[in-house]
Amino acid sequence: MTVIHEINTLVWLGELSSRHGRPVTLGDVPGEDWDSVALPGVDTVWLMGVWERSPAGREIALRDPGLMASFREALPDVTEADLAGSPYCVRNYVVDPALGGPEGLAEARARLAARGVRLILDYVPNHVAPDHPWLMSDPDRLVRGTAEDLTRAPADFVEAGGQVYARGRDPYFPPWPDVVQLNAFSAALREATVETLVSIGDQADGVRCDMAMLLMNDIFGKTWGDRAGTAPAEDFWPYVISRVRARHPGLLLLAEAYWDLEGALQQQGFDHCYDKRLYDRLLHEDADSVRAHLGADLSYQRGLVRFLENHDEPRAAAVLIGDRERAAAVAVATLPGATLWHEGQFEGRRVRPPVFLRRRPREPVDEPLREFYGRLLPAAATVRRGDWRPVTPVGWPDNDTHRGLLAWTWTDPDARHLVVVNDSGRPAQARVPLPWDDLRGRAHRLTDLLDGAVYDRDGDELADSGLFVSLAAWGCHVLEW
């Protein structure tokens, strides 16, 4: 099972430099600092934001009142020197020299590999920076506009080198001011995408593709209409991924995906897609909603990425207060599929720094939360083996609190585990039926991997009635048989 730790590379290296009293790049990170990100239970590190950022994009951000307000909100003493530009406004897919360049990245990959950990990097398929070389050398790879378009809608178009181009966009929001739209229907762009992904695959073990659904033929056609030209017979991602896998068969491909398009993108070749639906249900809905979500086909669930935060979402500690975060974390950590953790989540950081910034505010460490995650990650690695099966807790006519409980088992030839999460703000009791048919005739010892508590139970009772569970609000069990 893939377990990813996302690191804001620029901020992380800046803090290491301050701590060690010298400039630290990817090529000379001390071993103990690699250990701090390649934690037990983590098998993949995502170094977010390693590519060359756009100076032109940075200047646009400096002139944007809304962006500058968001920077001041996250970092009240922000200065222009703190603004590095967006890592998703890419000028060139070459590792920024200030971060250590390609040689530094190669050393970082080797240091992670020595710890049994893979490296993944970003790719932004939908748009490029306004000073990207393609605007001069390969205009057919971009969505073009006219002088009339620029006059009529200057916020939607940009002029470069005597050409007019559309600014990059998501169809449900205004265009992003600092990027230019690529044309997913362009044969030249598709070939260039293949070559870029192959180049990233030469340097890493996986790629996280930003806003991947925007390039799908039907989405792209609805967004851009006649400006994009005629849709090719083959969809964008099947064309690209088949050719990339011919060169890098084992490359791990993750899609940032929304709008219930996760299954379609899995079918088009991605290994894993963001599970935004689970995130929303854990934050805003109840256990019945989560349970319904977990009733989906198992092969589909194995292709999802479960998370409680990332660089686009609020910090978990800011929106899931106290034990509620722990309950949600146990859920995402022990379900099938990939798990994504965000650097700073384990320490209880509450401020989400905009990705434009090279610095974040100081925040106190929540030591009990860090200790909890220190137990959860290795416990989840132990649990997630073999066959996963959801089970439905059973209540009584005068006690419906079982509806707040989520439960599932993992069964391997040499291991059995039961996870129970109280996804509600009140105490809950239930009998949890078990899928194992050899419980009778002996005693069973259950050990909770989160707190070490031990429970001895009679096998006949377990077989007849299930395991009796009583949990406080937002309480959890991760039980090893």
Coordinates of N, CA and C in Angstrom, one line a residue, residues 123-126 184 190 193-194 197 207-217 234-245 253-256 264-270:
Y123 N 3.8 17.3 -11.9 CA 3.7 17.7 -13.3 C 2.4 18.5 -13.4
V124 N 2.5 19.6 -14.2 CA 1.3 20.5 -14.4 C 0.9 20.4 -15.8
P125 N 0.0 19.5 -16.2 CA -0.3 19.3 -17.6 C -1.2 20.3 -18.3
N126 N -1.9 21.1 -17.5 CA -2.9 22.0 -18.1 C -2.3 23.4 -18.5
A184 N -4.9 20.5 -25.1 CA -4.9 19.1 -24.9 C -5.2 18.4 -26.2
R190 N 0.7 16.8 -27.0 CA 0.6 15.4 -26.5 C 2.0 14.8 -26.6
T193 N 4.2 16.4 -23.9 CA 3.8 15.9 -22.6 C 4.4 14.5 -22.3
V194 N 4.4 13.6 -23.3 CA 5.1 12.3 -23.2 C 6.5 12.5 -22.8
L197 N 7.1 13.9 -19.3 CA 6.8 12.9 -18.2 C 7.9 11.8 -18.2
V207 N 4.9 10.4 -10.4 CA 4.5 11.7 -10.8 C 3.1 12.0 -10.3
R208 N 2.9 13.2 -9.6 CA 1.6 13.6 -9.3 C 1.2 14.7 -10.3
C209 N 0.1 14.4 -11.0 CA -0.4 15.2 -12.1 C -1.4 16.2 -11.6
D210 N -1.1 17.5 -11.7 CA -2.0 18.5 -11.2 C -3.3 18.6 -12.0
M211 N -4.4 18.7 -11.3 CA -5.7 18.9 -12.0 C -5.9 18.1 -13.3
A212 N -5.6 16.8 -13.1 CA -5.5 15.9 -14.3 C -6.8 15.8 -15.1
M213 N -8.0 16.0 -14.5 CA -9.2 15.8 -15.2 C -9.4 16.9 -16.3
L214 N -8.7 18.1 -16.1 CA -8.9 19.2 -17.1 C -8.5 18.8 -18.5
L215 N -7.7 17.8 -18.7 CA -7.2 17.4 -20.0 C -8.0 16.3 -20.7
M216 N -9.0 15.7 -20.0 CA -9.8 14.7 -20.6 C -10.6 15.3 -21.7
N217 N -10.8 14.6 -22.8 CA -11.4 15.1 -24.0 C -12.7 15.9 -23.8
E234 N -8.5 9.5 -29.7 CA -8.1 9.0 -28.5 C -8.0 10.0 -27.4
D235 N -8.4 9.7 -26.2 CA -8.4 10.7 -25.1 C -7.0 11.0 -24.7
F236 N -6.8 12.1 -24.0 CA -5.5 12.6 -23.7 C -4.6 11.7 -22.9
W237 N -5.2 11.2 -21.8 CA -4.3 10.4 -20.9 C -4.0 9.0 -21.4
P238 N -5.0 8.3 -22.0 CA -4.6 7.0 -22.6 C -3.5 7.1 -23.6
Y239 N -3.5 8.2 -24.4 CA -2.5 8.4 -25.4 C -1.1 8.6 -24.7
V240 N -1.1 9.5 -23.7 CA 0.1 9.9 -23.0 C 0.7 8.8 -22.2
I241 N -0.2 8.2 -21.4 CA 0.3 7.2 -20.4 C 0.8 6.0 -21.0
S242 N 0.2 5.5 -22.1 CA 0.7 4.3 -22.8 C 2.1 4.5 -23.3
R243 N 2.4 5.7 -23.8 CA 3.7 5.9 -24.3 C 4.7 6.2 -23.2
V244 N 4.3 6.8 -22.1 CA 5.2 6.9 -21.0 C 5.5 5.6 -20.3
R245 N 4.6 4.7 -20.2 CA 4.8 3.4 -19.6 C 5.7 2.5 -20.4
L253 N 1.8 6.8 -11.1 CA 1.1 8.0 -11.6 C -0.1 8.3 -10.7
L254 N -0.1 9.5 -10.1 CA -1.2 10.0 -9.3 C -1.9 11.1 -9.9
A255 N -3.2 11.2 -9.9 CA -4.0 12.2 -10.5 C -4.7 13.1 -9.4
E256 N -4.4 14.4 -9.4 CA -5.3 15.2 -8.6 C -6.6 15.3 -9.4
A264 N -13.0 7.2 -13.9 CA -12.7 7.4 -15.3 C -11.2 7.6 -15.5
L265 N -10.5 8.3 -14.6 CA -9.1 8.5 -14.7 C -8.3 7.2 -14.4
Q266 N -8.8 6.4 -13.4 CA -8.2 5.1 -13.2 C -8.3 4.3 -14.4
Q267 N -9.4 4.3 -15.1 CA -9.6 3.5 -16.3 C -8.7 4.0 -17.4
Q268 N -8.3 5.3 -17.4 CA -7.4 5.9 -18.4 C -5.9 5.7 -18.1
G269 N -5.6 5.0 -17.0 CA -4.2 4.7 -16.7 C -3.6 5.1 -15.4
F270 N -4.3 5.9 -14.6 CA -3.6 6.4 -13.4 C -3.7 5.3 -12.3

